[in-house]
XYZ file of C-alpha atoms in Angstrom:
434
model
C 20.418 -46.551 -18.118
C 17.256 -47.650 -16.416
C 13.651 -46.580 -16.033
C 11.328 -46.284 -13.063
C 8.143 -48.336 -13.364
C 5.223 -47.579 -11.041
C 1.759 -49.065 -11.388
C 2.480 -50.010 -14.968
C 3.742 -46.574 -16.003
C 7.351 -45.939 -16.991
C 9.148 -42.758 -15.995
C 12.587 -42.158 -17.488
C 15.309 -41.242 -15.072
C 17.461 -38.184 -15.523
C 20.273 -40.390 -16.866
C 18.368 -40.121 -20.147
C 17.751 -36.795 -21.842
C 14.105 -36.130 -21.214
C 12.506 -32.960 -22.573
C 8.939 -31.851 -21.885
C 7.154 -28.623 -22.693
C 4.089 -27.028 -21.167
C 2.596 -24.971 -23.996
C -0.198 -22.369 -23.981
C -0.233 -22.240 -20.177
C -0.717 -19.339 -17.789
C 2.095 -19.243 -15.261
C 2.060 -18.087 -11.647
C 5.803 -17.909 -11.116
C 5.109 -16.863 -7.470
C 7.651 -14.060 -7.774
C 4.525 -11.918 -7.731
C 0.776 -12.394 -7.949
C 0.434 -11.516 -11.637
C 0.092 -14.527 -13.953
C 2.038 -14.607 -17.212
C -0.444 -15.570 -19.889
C 0.016 -17.985 -22.823
C 3.480 -19.176 -21.890
C 5.697 -22.095 -22.826
C 7.775 -23.732 -20.092
C 10.475 -26.171 -21.194
C 11.770 -28.893 -18.892
C 14.986 -30.814 -19.489
C 15.447 -33.788 -17.173
C 14.686 -32.391 -13.692
C 15.178 -28.654 -14.444
C 13.206 -25.760 -15.816
C 15.379 -24.534 -18.675
C 13.252 -21.925 -20.457
C 10.109 -19.827 -19.948
C 8.584 -17.428 -22.452
C 5.621 -16.375 -24.522
C 4.351 -19.293 -26.590
C 4.611 -17.180 -29.750
C 8.303 -16.543 -29.231
C 9.788 -19.708 -27.759
C 10.704 -22.723 -29.878
C 9.911 -26.151 -28.482
C 12.726 -28.673 -29.102
C 11.983 -31.458 -31.545
C 10.780 -34.627 -29.842
C 9.653 -32.901 -26.652
C 6.587 -34.307 -24.904
C 3.908 -31.604 -25.088
C 1.481 -30.771 -22.289
C -1.056 -28.292 -23.660
C -2.785 -25.831 -21.326
C -5.126 -24.588 -24.083
C -4.586 -21.012 -22.830
C -6.881 -21.732 -19.849
C -4.809 -23.813 -17.443
C -2.366 -22.504 -14.860
C 1.034 -23.638 -13.632
C 2.216 -23.067 -10.077
C 5.289 -24.402 -8.274
C 5.035 -27.652 -6.346
C 4.130 -27.241 -2.664
C 6.379 -27.748 0.360
C 5.212 -29.069 3.746
C 7.778 -27.992 6.346
C 6.560 -30.233 9.165
C 5.843 -33.889 8.486
C 6.570 -37.268 10.063
C 7.283 -39.897 7.425
C 8.713 -42.501 9.778
C 5.337 -44.156 10.403
C 4.685 -47.663 9.097
C 3.901 -48.006 5.426
C 5.378 -44.621 4.503
C 7.262 -46.078 1.549
C 3.781 -46.327 -0.021
C 1.601 -43.645 1.566
C 4.272 -40.982 1.025
C 2.915 -40.878 -2.542
C -0.132 -39.100 -1.075
C 1.966 -35.955 -0.815
C 2.840 -35.997 -4.504
C -0.752 -36.856 -5.426
C -1.747 -33.530 -3.832
C 1.093 -31.523 -5.354
C 3.430 -31.599 -2.335
C 6.849 -32.176 -3.868
C 9.135 -31.321 -0.930
C 8.843 -32.107 2.785
C 10.803 -31.393 5.945
C 10.623 -34.394 8.271
C 10.836 -33.543 11.972
C 11.435 -37.002 13.378
C 14.518 -38.709 12.029
C 15.403 -42.402 12.008
C 17.350 -44.926 9.946
C 14.092 -45.704 8.156
C 13.640 -42.097 7.086
C 17.237 -41.855 5.845
C 16.666 -44.989 3.785
C 13.367 -43.621 2.473
C 15.059 -40.350 1.509
C 17.785 -42.225 -0.348
C 15.357 -44.478 -2.211
C 13.409 -41.445 -3.412
C 16.618 -39.674 -4.416
C 17.685 -42.719 -6.443
C 14.195 -42.855 -7.979
C 13.436 -46.309 -6.671
C 10.071 -45.118 -5.325
C 7.853 -42.085 -5.879
C 7.909 -39.482 -3.149
C 8.653 -35.840 -2.427
C 12.180 -34.616 -1.815
C 12.907 -35.194 1.878
C 15.029 -33.157 4.246
C 15.077 -34.671 7.694
C 15.879 -33.770 11.269
C 17.974 -36.030 13.440
C 16.670 -38.385 16.084
C 14.033 -36.436 17.997
C 14.954 -33.534 20.234
C 18.676 -33.623 21.006
C 18.416 -33.232 24.795
C 15.151 -35.168 25.113
C 16.501 -38.188 23.280
C 19.580 -38.341 25.504
C 17.533 -38.564 28.702
C 13.746 -38.486 28.572
C 13.281 -38.820 32.332
C 15.662 -36.073 33.524
C 16.894 -33.582 30.969
C 18.931 -31.699 33.570
C 21.454 -34.549 33.777
C 22.432 -34.275 30.093
C 25.935 -32.841 29.805
C 27.009 -30.248 27.262
C 29.559 -32.726 25.912
C 26.791 -35.266 25.235
C 24.793 -32.645 23.377
C 27.769 -31.843 21.183
C 28.430 -35.538 20.580
C 24.827 -36.167 19.512
C 24.803 -33.245 17.064
C 28.064 -34.433 15.527
C 26.705 -37.985 15.224
C 23.498 -36.841 13.534
C 25.409 -34.693 11.086
C 27.723 -37.599 10.250
C 24.774 -39.967 9.746
C 23.381 -37.654 7.074
C 20.592 -35.815 8.854
C 19.961 -32.382 7.372
C 19.095 -30.419 10.514
C 18.420 -30.942 14.196
C 15.103 -30.655 15.984
C 14.480 -28.417 18.983
C 12.035 -30.336 21.136
C 11.385 -31.065 24.803
C 12.559 -29.370 27.947
C 16.115 -28.137 28.420
C 18.055 -25.697 30.530
C 19.137 -22.331 29.184
C 22.763 -23.485 29.113
C 21.820 -26.675 27.221
C 19.797 -24.676 24.716
C 22.569 -22.135 24.204
C 25.162 -24.871 23.772
C 22.998 -26.803 21.301
C 22.542 -23.694 19.153
C 26.233 -22.808 19.432
C 27.367 -26.251 18.252
C 24.761 -26.354 15.483
C 25.990 -22.992 14.206
C 29.622 -24.095 14.386
C 28.846 -27.272 12.452
C 26.698 -25.523 9.874
C 23.615 -27.581 10.663
C 20.298 -25.830 11.124
C 18.219 -26.161 14.307
C 14.437 -25.781 14.106
C 11.320 -26.955 15.903
C 9.394 -26.307 19.090
C 9.946 -23.750 21.826
C 11.127 -25.634 24.960
C 8.053 -25.516 27.181
C 9.955 -24.881 30.404
C 11.442 -21.731 28.828
C 9.835 -18.790 27.023
C 9.538 -17.647 23.438
C 11.660 -14.666 24.477
C 14.397 -17.133 25.501
C 14.187 -18.829 22.110
C 14.399 -15.475 20.358
C 17.398 -14.362 22.389
C 19.256 -17.645 21.905
C 18.773 -17.485 18.151
C 16.022 -19.938 17.182
C 15.051 -18.855 13.653
C 11.935 -20.919 13.057
C 9.299 -21.986 15.525
C 6.687 -24.685 14.984
C 3.226 -25.006 16.509
C 1.480 -21.750 17.344
C 0.232 -23.187 20.623
C 3.815 -23.264 21.900
C 3.694 -19.473 22.085
C 0.578 -19.696 24.239
C 2.169 -22.251 26.573
C 5.425 -20.313 26.931
C 4.692 -16.626 26.326
C 1.061 -15.620 25.818
C -0.317 -17.478 28.821
C -2.865 -14.724 29.524
C -4.162 -14.683 25.932
C -3.277 -10.998 25.725
C -3.429 -9.787 22.120
C -1.294 -6.717 22.849
C 1.457 -9.003 24.102
C 1.244 -10.857 20.781
C 1.594 -7.587 18.852
C 4.632 -6.549 20.893
C 6.346 -9.923 20.543
C 5.566 -10.135 16.816
C 7.505 -6.922 16.236
C 10.547 -8.410 17.971
C 10.192 -11.721 16.116
C 10.042 -9.973 12.746
C 13.112 -7.883 13.611
C 14.954 -11.127 14.428
C 13.923 -12.642 11.054
C 11.939 -15.457 12.656
C 9.838 -17.862 10.579
C 6.567 -19.385 11.819
C 5.445 -22.920 11.000
C 1.944 -22.265 12.287
C 0.610 -25.864 12.251
C -2.983 -24.613 12.359
C -4.274 -27.814 10.759
C -2.856 -30.076 13.476
C -4.394 -28.134 16.339
C -7.628 -27.857 14.358
C -7.844 -31.663 14.498
C -6.952 -31.696 18.201
C -9.760 -29.234 18.873
C -12.124 -31.222 16.653
C -11.576 -34.565 18.394
C -10.607 -33.715 21.996
C -12.744 -35.774 24.397
C -15.121 -36.777 21.598
C -14.351 -40.295 20.292
C -17.574 -40.236 18.287
C -16.057 -37.588 15.996
C -13.316 -39.912 14.787
C -15.846 -42.712 14.447
C -17.730 -40.483 11.984
C -14.548 -39.511 10.127
C -13.581 -43.164 9.717
C -16.876 -43.861 7.955
C -16.318 -41.166 5.317
C -15.596 -42.388 1.757
C -12.518 -40.148 1.509
C -11.107 -41.727 4.674
C -11.649 -45.216 3.293
C -9.589 -44.246 0.237
C -6.551 -43.432 2.386
C -3.696 -45.893 2.796
C -4.556 -48.575 5.411
C -1.662 -47.434 7.631
C -3.000 -43.870 7.606
C -6.443 -45.171 8.518
C -4.801 -47.002 11.408
C -3.324 -43.700 12.650
C -6.826 -42.216 12.478
C -8.196 -45.135 14.486
C -5.592 -44.475 17.209
C -7.492 -41.189 17.786
C -4.790 -39.648 19.975
C -7.073 -37.003 21.486
C -10.544 -38.561 21.448
C -10.024 -40.230 24.830
C -8.744 -37.071 26.550
C -10.676 -35.703 29.515
C -13.628 -33.699 28.191
C -13.121 -31.200 31.020
C -9.995 -29.948 29.247
C -11.892 -29.189 26.077
C -12.786 -25.579 26.921
C -9.081 -24.704 27.234
C -8.284 -26.443 23.941
C -11.043 -24.449 22.233
C -9.646 -21.227 23.717
C -6.147 -22.067 22.451
C -7.405 -22.854 18.954
C -9.389 -19.619 18.779
C -6.276 -17.643 19.802
C -4.237 -19.238 17.010
C -5.687 -16.835 14.464
C -4.821 -13.498 16.101
C -1.295 -14.808 16.685
C -0.839 -15.731 13.021
C -2.512 -12.487 11.911
C -0.275 -10.231 14.020
C 2.891 -12.179 13.246
C 2.170 -11.886 9.530
C 1.288 -8.211 9.802
C 4.587 -7.546 11.614
C 6.569 -9.266 8.864
C 7.201 -12.750 10.264
C 7.413 -15.122 7.291
C 4.884 -17.955 7.248
C 5.531 -21.593 6.366
C 3.036 -24.389 5.748
C 3.489 -27.330 8.110
C 0.957 -30.040 8.952
C 2.520 -32.573 11.377
C 1.147 -35.347 9.154
C 0.597 -38.215 9.372
C -1.849 -37.137 12.109
C -5.323 -38.385 13.103
C -7.918 -36.748 10.822
C -5.206 -34.901 8.860
C -4.311 -36.680 5.629
C -0.819 -36.373 4.122
C -0.773 -33.955 1.197
C -4.357 -32.779 1.398
C -3.626 -31.198 4.787
C -1.018 -28.900 3.252
C -3.721 -27.506 0.964
C -6.050 -27.102 3.936
C -3.296 -25.281 5.816
C -2.935 -22.809 2.927
C -6.662 -22.111 3.268
C -6.287 -21.770 7.051
C -3.839 -18.915 6.543
C -6.568 -16.960 4.748
C -8.741 -17.325 7.859
C -5.986 -15.450 9.697
C -6.139 -12.568 7.240
C -3.583 -13.528 4.592
C -4.542 -13.063 0.953
C -4.690 -16.120 -1.298
C -1.323 -15.121 -2.744
C 0.285 -14.636 0.679
C -1.101 -17.983 1.844
C 0.180 -19.788 -1.255
C 3.605 -18.183 -0.759
C 3.860 -20.005 2.582
C 3.950 -23.322 0.701
C 6.042 -22.176 -2.258
C 8.352 -19.136 -2.320
C 8.778 -18.855 1.445
C 9.545 -22.546 1.862
C 12.018 -22.491 -1.009
C 13.864 -19.504 0.433
C 13.880 -21.084 3.890
C 15.389 -24.382 2.728
C 17.941 -22.653 0.524
C 18.984 -20.243 3.291
C 19.183 -22.622 6.236
C 19.384 -26.232 5.028
C 20.639 -26.679 1.448
C 21.934 -23.739 -0.554
C 21.991 -25.837 -3.740
C 18.245 -26.516 -3.639
C 15.966 -24.200 -5.624
C 12.208 -24.704 -5.430
C 9.124 -22.589 -4.798
C 9.120 -20.594 -8.034
C 8.656 -21.381 -11.697
C 11.963 -19.981 -12.792
C 14.858 -20.978 -15.009
C 17.283 -23.446 -13.364
C 14.805 -24.307 -10.594
C 13.846 -27.930 -9.940
C 10.886 -28.983 -12.092
C 8.366 -29.379 -9.292
C 5.191 -28.088 -10.932
C 1.402 -28.338 -10.567
C -1.032 -27.880 -13.461
C -4.426 -26.457 -12.435
C -7.675 -25.835 -14.309
C -7.868 -22.181 -13.207
C -6.112 -19.458 -11.237
C -5.775 -20.519 -7.559
C -5.492 -16.891 -6.481
C -9.152 -16.514 -7.451
C -10.204 -19.703 -5.672
C -7.895 -21.914 -3.606
C -10.312 -24.836 -3.942
C -8.778 -25.588 -7.337
C -5.668 -26.845 -5.508
C -7.649 -29.921 -4.476
C -8.063 -31.051 -8.086
C -4.734 -30.850 -9.900
C -4.754 -31.551 -13.623
C -1.296 -33.024 -13.235
C 1.855 -32.889 -11.125
C 5.468 -32.779 -12.266
C 7.986 -34.245 -9.818
C 11.636 -33.680 -10.749
C 10.632 -33.591 -14.398
C 8.448 -36.717 -14.240
C 4.927 -35.947 -15.420
C 1.881 -37.490 -13.731
C -1.352 -36.799 -15.592
C -4.758 -37.364 -13.915
C -4.574 -41.092 -14.651
C -1.077 -41.300 -13.176
C -2.184 -39.388 -10.080
C -5.135 -41.728 -9.612
C -2.966 -44.829 -9.991
C -0.460 -43.376 -7.541
C -2.900 -43.856 -4.654
C -4.160 -47.316 -5.510
C -2.965 -49.271 -2.488
C -2.064 -52.946 -2.262
C -4.109 -53.733 0.846
């Protein structure tokens, strides 16, 4: 047996029986919007093993007690379905996700480094969210960045097989490709039982992606570039009906384009952001990404179009949701001006700007994400609800987030695979060795 030591704190691994109990807590299971009051939730190792009224459920002897005093609320840990954890220093700054209650991430840019990072987290060598990762970039794009048309169908099949063998969990749809390449990529992915998700190829249309069988689409602006080029809201309504009928999921990525719109052609904006105390508290490698200011040096003449695209994000999300397209939280972090972890919370709030209720917005980072991963990526993985036999990814909050989402920014504690981080542990988690 061994124990994980981080910043002076010791966290037992699941090789040792480790029982904890949240007592006198109000629980948002996320199966519905009605909290269960004065509950006890028992955790054994990395699993939720029992939930019930505190008057009726017996806490095992020797369990570590976490008392909610009948006022605090439990919700499931959050999932960010679009991150990039291959940037430098991620073995440290990845803790920022957990610090903000993000306990699962889908990484959309695979590499050997990310596979190693995933394995180290799985073996509890370092603290970080559960990682599921795409293979190496877009399949076709990575085979020939200068001329995608020259990539053979055999090469596409070979790359998918290689990525699956290397241990990647899904493949990323990204970059331009022909219809036949796209169809073949999806055919092979289906045959091999490996999910394909990501962008809409910009030389094709969203209708093409729908017809070929793409089940989740990231970045709302891709619909504008490929389908809604005239910014016609009726066209959005019509397409949303088709997308819902095809059981499509939307990773809206509002937060990423929000930062593009904020900084485009205005380097002084990032200069101001870099001076903020909250920016200075970020990991040095994240601050370096901010300093790169990917969009601040863009031609200011393009800004009016960027503003128009950002404004049109919200009717797209609104009509997709209204039609029944399921929403997922995705942030594209690490991203200039978008901090890992915190941005997932901001994205939940962004969904409410598009007309979703607080509960519907929170579902996008909990229930919906859990169902999505279980359905398409790993059918043995159960997260997104506080429910018996689910992984013990849990956030303790001072009040009901359905009344005010701002409470998400100040967790009273986070449980990661049964390991409990109280406010002191969360604070120590983001003390960086500069």
